[in-house]
Coordinates of C-alpha atoms in Angstrom, one line a residue:
X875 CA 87.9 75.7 338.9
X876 CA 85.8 73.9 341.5
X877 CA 89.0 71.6 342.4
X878 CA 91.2 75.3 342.7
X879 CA 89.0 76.4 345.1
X880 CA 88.6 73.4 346.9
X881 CA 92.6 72.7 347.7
X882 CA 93.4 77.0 347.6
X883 CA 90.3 78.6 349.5
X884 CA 89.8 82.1 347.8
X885 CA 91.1 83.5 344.8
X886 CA 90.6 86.2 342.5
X887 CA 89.3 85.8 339.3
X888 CA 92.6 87.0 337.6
X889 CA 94.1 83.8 339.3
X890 CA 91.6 81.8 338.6
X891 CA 92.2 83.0 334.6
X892 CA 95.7 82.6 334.8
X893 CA 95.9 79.4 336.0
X894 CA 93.4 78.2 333.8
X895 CA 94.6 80.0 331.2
X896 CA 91.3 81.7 330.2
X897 CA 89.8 85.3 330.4
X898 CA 88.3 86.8 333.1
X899 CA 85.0 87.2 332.0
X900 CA 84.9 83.0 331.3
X901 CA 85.8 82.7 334.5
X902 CA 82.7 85.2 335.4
X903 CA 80.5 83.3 333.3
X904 CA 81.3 80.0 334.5
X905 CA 81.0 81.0 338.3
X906 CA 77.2 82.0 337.2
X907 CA 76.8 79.2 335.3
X908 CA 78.4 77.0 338.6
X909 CA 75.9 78.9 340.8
X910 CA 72.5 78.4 338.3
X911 CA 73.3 74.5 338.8
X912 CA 73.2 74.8 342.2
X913 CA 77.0 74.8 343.3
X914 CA 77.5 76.7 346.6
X915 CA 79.9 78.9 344.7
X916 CA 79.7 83.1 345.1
X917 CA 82.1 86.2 344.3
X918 CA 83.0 88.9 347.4
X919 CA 83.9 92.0 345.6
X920 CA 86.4 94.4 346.8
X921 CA 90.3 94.6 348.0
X922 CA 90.2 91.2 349.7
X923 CA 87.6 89.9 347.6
X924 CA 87.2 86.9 345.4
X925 CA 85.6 84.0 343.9
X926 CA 85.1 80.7 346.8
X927 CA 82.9 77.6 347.7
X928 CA 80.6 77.4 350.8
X929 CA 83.1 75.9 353.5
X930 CA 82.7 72.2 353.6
X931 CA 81.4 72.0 350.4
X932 CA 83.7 69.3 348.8
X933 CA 84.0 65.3 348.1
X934 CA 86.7 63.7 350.0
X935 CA 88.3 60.6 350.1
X936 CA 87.6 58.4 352.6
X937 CA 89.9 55.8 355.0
X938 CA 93.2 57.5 353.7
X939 CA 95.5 57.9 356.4
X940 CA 98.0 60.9 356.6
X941 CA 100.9 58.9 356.0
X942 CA 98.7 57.2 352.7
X943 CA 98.4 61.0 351.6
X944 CA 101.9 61.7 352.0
X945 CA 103.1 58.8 350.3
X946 CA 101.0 59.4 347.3
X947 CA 102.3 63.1 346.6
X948 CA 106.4 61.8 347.5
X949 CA 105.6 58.8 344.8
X950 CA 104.6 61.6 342.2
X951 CA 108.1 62.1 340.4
X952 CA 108.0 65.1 337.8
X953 CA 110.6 64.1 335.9
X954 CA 109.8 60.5 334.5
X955 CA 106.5 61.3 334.5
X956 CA 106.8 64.5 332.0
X957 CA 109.6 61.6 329.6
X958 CA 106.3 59.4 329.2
X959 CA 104.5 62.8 328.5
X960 CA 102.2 62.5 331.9
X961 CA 103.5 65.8 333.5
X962 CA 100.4 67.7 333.2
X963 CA 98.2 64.5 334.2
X964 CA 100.1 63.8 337.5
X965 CA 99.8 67.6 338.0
X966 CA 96.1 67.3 337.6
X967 CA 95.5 63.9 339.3
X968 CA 97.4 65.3 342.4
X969 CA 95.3 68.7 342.3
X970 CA 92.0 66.8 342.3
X971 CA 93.4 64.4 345.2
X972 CA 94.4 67.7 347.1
X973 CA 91.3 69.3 346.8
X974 CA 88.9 66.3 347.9
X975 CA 91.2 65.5 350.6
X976 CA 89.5 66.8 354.4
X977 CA 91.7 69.6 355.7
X978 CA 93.9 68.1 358.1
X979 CA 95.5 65.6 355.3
X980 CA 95.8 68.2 352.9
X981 CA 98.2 70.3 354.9
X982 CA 100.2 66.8 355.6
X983 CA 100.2 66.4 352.0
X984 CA 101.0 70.3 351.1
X985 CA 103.8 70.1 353.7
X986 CA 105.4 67.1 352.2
X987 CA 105.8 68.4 348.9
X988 CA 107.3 71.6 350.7
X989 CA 110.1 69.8 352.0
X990 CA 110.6 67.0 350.5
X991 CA 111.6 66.1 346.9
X992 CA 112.8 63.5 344.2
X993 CA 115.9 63.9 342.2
X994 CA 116.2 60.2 340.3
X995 CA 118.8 61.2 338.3
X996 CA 123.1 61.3 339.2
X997 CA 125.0 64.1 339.9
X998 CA 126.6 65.4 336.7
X999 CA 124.9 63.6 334.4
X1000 CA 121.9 64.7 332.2
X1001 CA 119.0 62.7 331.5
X1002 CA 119.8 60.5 328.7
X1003 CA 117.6 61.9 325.3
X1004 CA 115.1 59.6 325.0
X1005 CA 112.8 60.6 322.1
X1006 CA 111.0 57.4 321.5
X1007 CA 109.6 56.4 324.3
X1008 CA 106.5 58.2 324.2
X1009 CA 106.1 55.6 321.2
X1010 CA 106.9 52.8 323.4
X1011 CA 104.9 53.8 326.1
X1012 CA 101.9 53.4 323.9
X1013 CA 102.8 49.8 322.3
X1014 CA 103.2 48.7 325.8
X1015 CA 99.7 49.9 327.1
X1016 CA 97.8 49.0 324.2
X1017 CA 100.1 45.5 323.6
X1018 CA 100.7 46.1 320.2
X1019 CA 104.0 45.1 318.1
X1020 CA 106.4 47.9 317.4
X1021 CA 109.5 47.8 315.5
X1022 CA 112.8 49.3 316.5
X1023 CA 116.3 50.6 315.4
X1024 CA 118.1 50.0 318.0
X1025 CA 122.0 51.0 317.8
X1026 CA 124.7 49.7 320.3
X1027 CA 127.1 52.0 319.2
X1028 CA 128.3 49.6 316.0
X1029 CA 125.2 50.6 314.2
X1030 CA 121.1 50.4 314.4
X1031 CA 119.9 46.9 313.9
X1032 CA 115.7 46.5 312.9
X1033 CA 113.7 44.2 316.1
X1034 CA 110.3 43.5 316.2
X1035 CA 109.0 43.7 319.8
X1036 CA 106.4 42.6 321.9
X1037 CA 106.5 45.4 324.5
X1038 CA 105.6 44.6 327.8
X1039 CA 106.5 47.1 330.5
X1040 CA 108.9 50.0 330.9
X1041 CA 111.4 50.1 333.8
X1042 CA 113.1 53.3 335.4
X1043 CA 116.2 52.6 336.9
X1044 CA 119.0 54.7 338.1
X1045 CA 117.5 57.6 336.2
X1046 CA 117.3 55.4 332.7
X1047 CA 114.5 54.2 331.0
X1048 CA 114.6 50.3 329.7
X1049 CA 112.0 48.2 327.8
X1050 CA 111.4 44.9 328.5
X1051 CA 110.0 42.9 325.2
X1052 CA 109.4 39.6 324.4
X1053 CA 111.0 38.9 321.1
X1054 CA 111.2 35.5 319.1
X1055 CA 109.8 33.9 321.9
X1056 CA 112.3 35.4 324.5
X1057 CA 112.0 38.1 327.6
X1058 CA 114.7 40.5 326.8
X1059 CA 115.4 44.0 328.2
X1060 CA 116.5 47.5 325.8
X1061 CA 118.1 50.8 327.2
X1062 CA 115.1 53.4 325.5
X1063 CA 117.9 56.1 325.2
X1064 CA 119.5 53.3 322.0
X1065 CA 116.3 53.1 320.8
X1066 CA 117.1 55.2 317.4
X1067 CA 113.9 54.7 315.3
X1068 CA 110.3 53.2 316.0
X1069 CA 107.6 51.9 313.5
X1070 CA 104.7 51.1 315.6
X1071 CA 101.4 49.0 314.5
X1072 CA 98.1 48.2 314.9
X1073 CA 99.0 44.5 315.1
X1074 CA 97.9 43.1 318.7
X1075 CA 99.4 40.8 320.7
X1076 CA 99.1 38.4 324.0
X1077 CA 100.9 39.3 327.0
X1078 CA 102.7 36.0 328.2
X1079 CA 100.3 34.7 330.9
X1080 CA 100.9 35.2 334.4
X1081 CA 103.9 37.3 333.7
X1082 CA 104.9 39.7 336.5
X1083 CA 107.0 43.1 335.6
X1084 CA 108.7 43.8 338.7
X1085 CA 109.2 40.1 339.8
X1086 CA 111.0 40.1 336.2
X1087 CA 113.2 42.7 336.9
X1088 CA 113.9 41.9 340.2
X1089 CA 115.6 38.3 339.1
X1090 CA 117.3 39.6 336.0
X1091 CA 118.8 42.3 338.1
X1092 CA 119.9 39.7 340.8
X1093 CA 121.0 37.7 337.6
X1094 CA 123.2 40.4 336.4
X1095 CA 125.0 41.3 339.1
X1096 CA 125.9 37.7 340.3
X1097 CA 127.3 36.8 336.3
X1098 CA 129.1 40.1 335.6
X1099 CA 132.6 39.2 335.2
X1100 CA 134.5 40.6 338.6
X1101 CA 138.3 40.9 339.5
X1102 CA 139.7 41.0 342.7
X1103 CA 142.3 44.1 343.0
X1104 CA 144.7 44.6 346.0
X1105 CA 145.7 48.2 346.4
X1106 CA 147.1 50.8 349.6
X1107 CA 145.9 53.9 350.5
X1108 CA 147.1 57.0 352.2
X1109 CA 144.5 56.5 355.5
X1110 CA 143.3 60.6 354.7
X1111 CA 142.2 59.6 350.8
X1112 CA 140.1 56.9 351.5
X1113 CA 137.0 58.6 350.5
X1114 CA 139.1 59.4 347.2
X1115 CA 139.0 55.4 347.3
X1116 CA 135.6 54.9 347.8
X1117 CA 134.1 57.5 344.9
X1118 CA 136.3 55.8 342.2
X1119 CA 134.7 52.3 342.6
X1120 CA 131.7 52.9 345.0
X1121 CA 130.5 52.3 348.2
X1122 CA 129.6 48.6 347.6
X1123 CA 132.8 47.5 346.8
X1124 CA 134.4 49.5 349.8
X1125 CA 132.1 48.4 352.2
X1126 CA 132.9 44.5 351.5
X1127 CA 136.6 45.3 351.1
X1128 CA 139.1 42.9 352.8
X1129 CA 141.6 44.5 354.9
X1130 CA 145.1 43.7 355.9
X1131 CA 147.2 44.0 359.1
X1132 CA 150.5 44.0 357.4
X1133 CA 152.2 47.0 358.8
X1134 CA 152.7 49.6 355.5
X1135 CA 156.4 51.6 355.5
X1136 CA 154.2 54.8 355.1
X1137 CA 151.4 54.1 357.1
X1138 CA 148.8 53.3 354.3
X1139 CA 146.0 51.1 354.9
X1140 CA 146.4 47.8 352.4
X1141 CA 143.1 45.8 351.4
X1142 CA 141.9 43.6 348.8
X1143 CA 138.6 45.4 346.3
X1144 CA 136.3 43.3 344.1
X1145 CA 135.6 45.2 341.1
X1146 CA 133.1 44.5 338.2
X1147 CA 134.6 44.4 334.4
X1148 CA 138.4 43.8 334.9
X1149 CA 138.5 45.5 331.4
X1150 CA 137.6 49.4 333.5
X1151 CA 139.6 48.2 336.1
X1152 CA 143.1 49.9 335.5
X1153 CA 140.6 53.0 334.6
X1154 CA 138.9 53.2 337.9
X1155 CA 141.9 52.9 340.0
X1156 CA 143.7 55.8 337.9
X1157 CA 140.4 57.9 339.0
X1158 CA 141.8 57.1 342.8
X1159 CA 145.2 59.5 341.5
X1160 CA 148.3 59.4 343.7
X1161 CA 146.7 58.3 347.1
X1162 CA 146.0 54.9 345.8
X1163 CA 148.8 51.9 344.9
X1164 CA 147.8 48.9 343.1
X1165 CA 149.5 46.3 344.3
X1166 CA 147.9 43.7 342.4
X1167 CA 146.9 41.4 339.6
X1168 CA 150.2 42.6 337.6
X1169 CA 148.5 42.5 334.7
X1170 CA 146.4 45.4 336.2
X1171 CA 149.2 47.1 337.4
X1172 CA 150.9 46.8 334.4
X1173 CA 148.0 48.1 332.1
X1174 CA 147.7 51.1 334.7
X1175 CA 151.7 52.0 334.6
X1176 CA 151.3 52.0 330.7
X1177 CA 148.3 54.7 330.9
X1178 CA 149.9 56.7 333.5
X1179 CA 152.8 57.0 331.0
X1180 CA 150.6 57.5 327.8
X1181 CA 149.2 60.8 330.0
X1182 CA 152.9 61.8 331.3
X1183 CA 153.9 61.7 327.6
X1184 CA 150.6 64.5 326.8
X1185 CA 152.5 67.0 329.1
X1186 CA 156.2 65.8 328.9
X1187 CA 157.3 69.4 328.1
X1188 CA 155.3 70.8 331.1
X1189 CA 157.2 68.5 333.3
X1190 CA 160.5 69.5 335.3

């Protein structure tokens, strides 16, 4: 109640109920109860009355800056927090922060969550289900083993772990785990069973999450397997171009200056897995040519045919 008032000013003791989810008379009694203890706290009855603190009477946080208290309420994503089950304790933690904050920062920090907000997640994909990871969440803060099912789409498969941090990337959840004396990462959303324990164990020393995560990242991208793909474009589709393999991969495109019959810009694309190539460069439709390896060509002339053959009667 005292943490309302502080961040809201005055409000009525119905609010006050409903957002605590209490009665009205507990709300009463507590106010007295406040006030007997010596809190500044009183009621103003009628139309514009209500329940508020002495002005000035709060604890604040000192040597935050207004860009510190912005930062903290942008960093506050609802989403992931409520997946590890934390919604309602980043909700509180931000209230309490609100309320001791001195006036000027908390209308910095009021107007930043006004206008600005986090979205982690891509467009037209739901959050993968990740029941588990609650479960995880736990073995990782208390650094206890847990065993898994975890299923790569050929069947679940039983691993002990040694959890040691949880990573959110790209809007999915991934446990990294030491297991038989190895660091290895897990996608949480294949994670199809958990047994946790009580058994304890010791977190490698000296071992840093994000430093981890930022090599194997670098790691992964510079082994995936690539192919390079030469292809022409009509000059007005290029952003058709660009959403089927990604701004990356257009942005360090090679381009040609051999003059094109129709006018279509010609360049060279380096494209991860050159198993989903001939797929991504049927997502580009019509506008795009590939020119080259003929293997991908070829592979992409056969599905173009197999989907011509689907509506063979429609065609004339």
């Amino acid at each position: 109640m005292l943490l309302l008032l502080q961040a809201r000013g005055q409000l009525t003791a119905a609010e006050l109920a409903r957002e605590l989810e209490v009665s009205e008379r507990t709300i009463h009694r507590d106010v007295e109860a406040l006030s007997a203890s010596g809190v500044p706290i009183y009621a103003e009855r009628g139309a514009q009355g209500g329940i508020r603190l002495v002005d000035g009477y709060r604890t604040r946080l000192t040597g935050m800056t207004g860009e510190e208290a912005e930062a903290l309420f942008l960093a506050g994503m609802p989403g992931p927090a409520a997946e590890l089950g934390l919604g309602t304790v980043v909700a509180g933690a931000q209230l309490k922060v609100l309320a001791s904050l001195p006036p000027e920062l908390r209308v910095r920090a009021s107007r930043l969550v006004e206008r600005f907000h986090l979205d982690a997640g891509d467009w037209f994909h739901r959050s993968q289900p990740v029941p588990h990871l609650g479960a995880l969440s736990d073995a990782v803060w208390n650094a206890t083993r847990i065993a898994i099912d975890y299923d790569r789409g050929e069947g679940p498969t039983r691993r002990l772990l040694e959890p040691l941090g949880l990573v959110l990337k790209a809007g999915t959840w991934y446990v990294v785990a030491a297991v038989d004396g190895q660091i290895r990462t897990y996608r949480v959303s294949r994670v199809v069973g958990v047994e946790p324990s009580d058994d304890r164990f010791e977190r490698p020393d000296g071992f840093d999450l994000a430093r981890y995560w930022a090599e194997s990242s670098e790691a992964y991208e510079r082994e995936v397997a690539r192919i390079e793909v030469v292809v022409r474009v009509r000059p007005d589709r290029l952003g058709i171009l660009r959403d089927a393999v990604g701004n990356i991969a257009l942005d360090a495109a090679e381009y040609f200056n051999e003059p094109d019959p129709e006018g279509w810009l010609r360049l060279r694309v380096r494209l991860d897995w050159p198993d989903e190539a001939p797929l991504t460069m049927l997502r580009a439709g019509p506008w795009v040519e590939v020119l080259g390896p003929p293997e991908v060509r070829a592979r992409l002339a056969a599905a173009a045919r197999a989907i011509a053959e689907h509506y063979e009667g429609d065609l004339v």
